[in-house]
């Protein structure tokens, strides 16, 4: 062995890297929009205050140029999005064709720069993972974006761009797992017929965008599990161990992309699923050994306390940090300084939203419908090799 080989041990796994940006601290979709709340900045502040985010593990996200986004988005749409940001208004024609300037996808100050920053993180992640590793980009996970239009608070589809970037950088078979409360219609649109992309989504049934029924599948490998309101941690554990993990293990992916939306917890106003954050963390931990490249993205999450706590815990799980039962005063101060003004009232935090990261587990009975749907989908497992 030469000195050179000793200096860079090829067997050593690099520490996980966190891609973030200050843009999320200063940008909002507007005072009435669900995405008016701070999210990524809370995760960065909490992780730093806990000593979990040294500079060596932090990467400031680049902002993607429009030409880097045409792998999925049309040049016409990208031009319209940039023009809308510059003009701070849209024509009726642009609103109709591209879904910009609507209540869901409003005109706001950074409406191109902000999504182009999270898209830049996803594109960079694909490059940085070319030799393996773990990357966390909590600003990513905008899984509703469509090629020619904004959709469901998503102006660009960074998960699609991440998968394309991973593929350009040496990963062929990619498993996309999505545990956001909403179905990833934009990602499914992109890869529904791709046999090298496994897609697994767990989402609330009968909720916008109302796609992702259990029977839906393209020629590719699409597994949609709609779940009834009231999904509990015990049911999610069944889904993880009887569906998600066997599917991903059998597929043998070169890379896993996990969309870890935080809107399936009880505290979130945008779903009626009732998980605790322990359920998300269990998924994050269990997928990690199943591929050499692992990219964890954010997604939905509209209660500033529950999303900040859940996503900070994801970073702890990826780094094998122990999550303290009681947060130190500085971390409690970060959570205590958050505010959440609703359209009709100011929300007040529960004491444990300030004092801890970890929720009390929300276990419960496994309903027959959940068990039956898991069995039906698991039975559709293809023979891949
Ligand atoms: Zn969602």
PDB file of C-alpha atoms and ligand atoms in Angstrom, residues 143-144 178 180-183 208 259 261-264 268 270-271 299-302, ligand 1:
ATOM      1  CA  UNK A 143     -42.798  16.169  -6.803  1.00  0.00           C
ATOM      2  CA  UNK A 144     -45.850  17.731  -8.502  1.00  0.00           C
ATOM      3  CA  UNK A 178     -42.204   8.856  -1.714  1.00  0.00           C
ATOM      4  CA  UNK A 180     -45.354  12.493   1.354  1.00  0.00           C
ATOM      5  CA  UNK A 181     -49.115  12.569   2.057  1.00  0.00           C
ATOM      6  CA  UNK A 182     -49.720  13.436  -1.606  1.00  0.00           C
ATOM      7  CA  UNK A 183     -49.184  11.318  -4.716  1.00  0.00           C
ATOM      8  CA  UNK A 208     -55.395  16.075  -4.258  1.00  0.00           C
ATOM      9  CA  UNK A 259     -38.984  12.040  -0.924  1.00  0.00           C
ATOM     10  CA  UNK A 261     -42.425  14.986   2.843  1.00  0.00           C
ATOM     11  CA  UNK A 262     -43.451  15.877   6.386  1.00  0.00           C
ATOM     12  CA  UNK A 263     -47.182  16.335   5.818  1.00  0.00           C
ATOM     13  CA  UNK A 264     -48.336  12.844   6.887  1.00  0.00           C
ATOM     14  CA  UNK A 268     -49.877  18.847   9.605  1.00  0.00           C
ATOM     15  CA  UNK A 270     -52.694  19.411   4.714  1.00  0.00           C
ATOM     16  CA  UNK A 271     -53.539  15.748   5.343  1.00  0.00           C
ATOM     17  CA  UNK A 299     -41.397  17.735   0.240  1.00  0.00           C
ATOM     18  CA  UNK A 300     -44.618  18.818   1.896  1.00  0.00           C
ATOM     19  CA  UNK A 301     -44.754  19.981   5.506  1.00  0.00           C
ATOM     20  CA  UNK A 302     -46.848  22.966   6.522  1.00  0.00           C
TER      21      UNK A 302
HETATM   22 ZN1  LIG B   1     -47.606  16.656   0.244  1.00  0.00          ZN
END
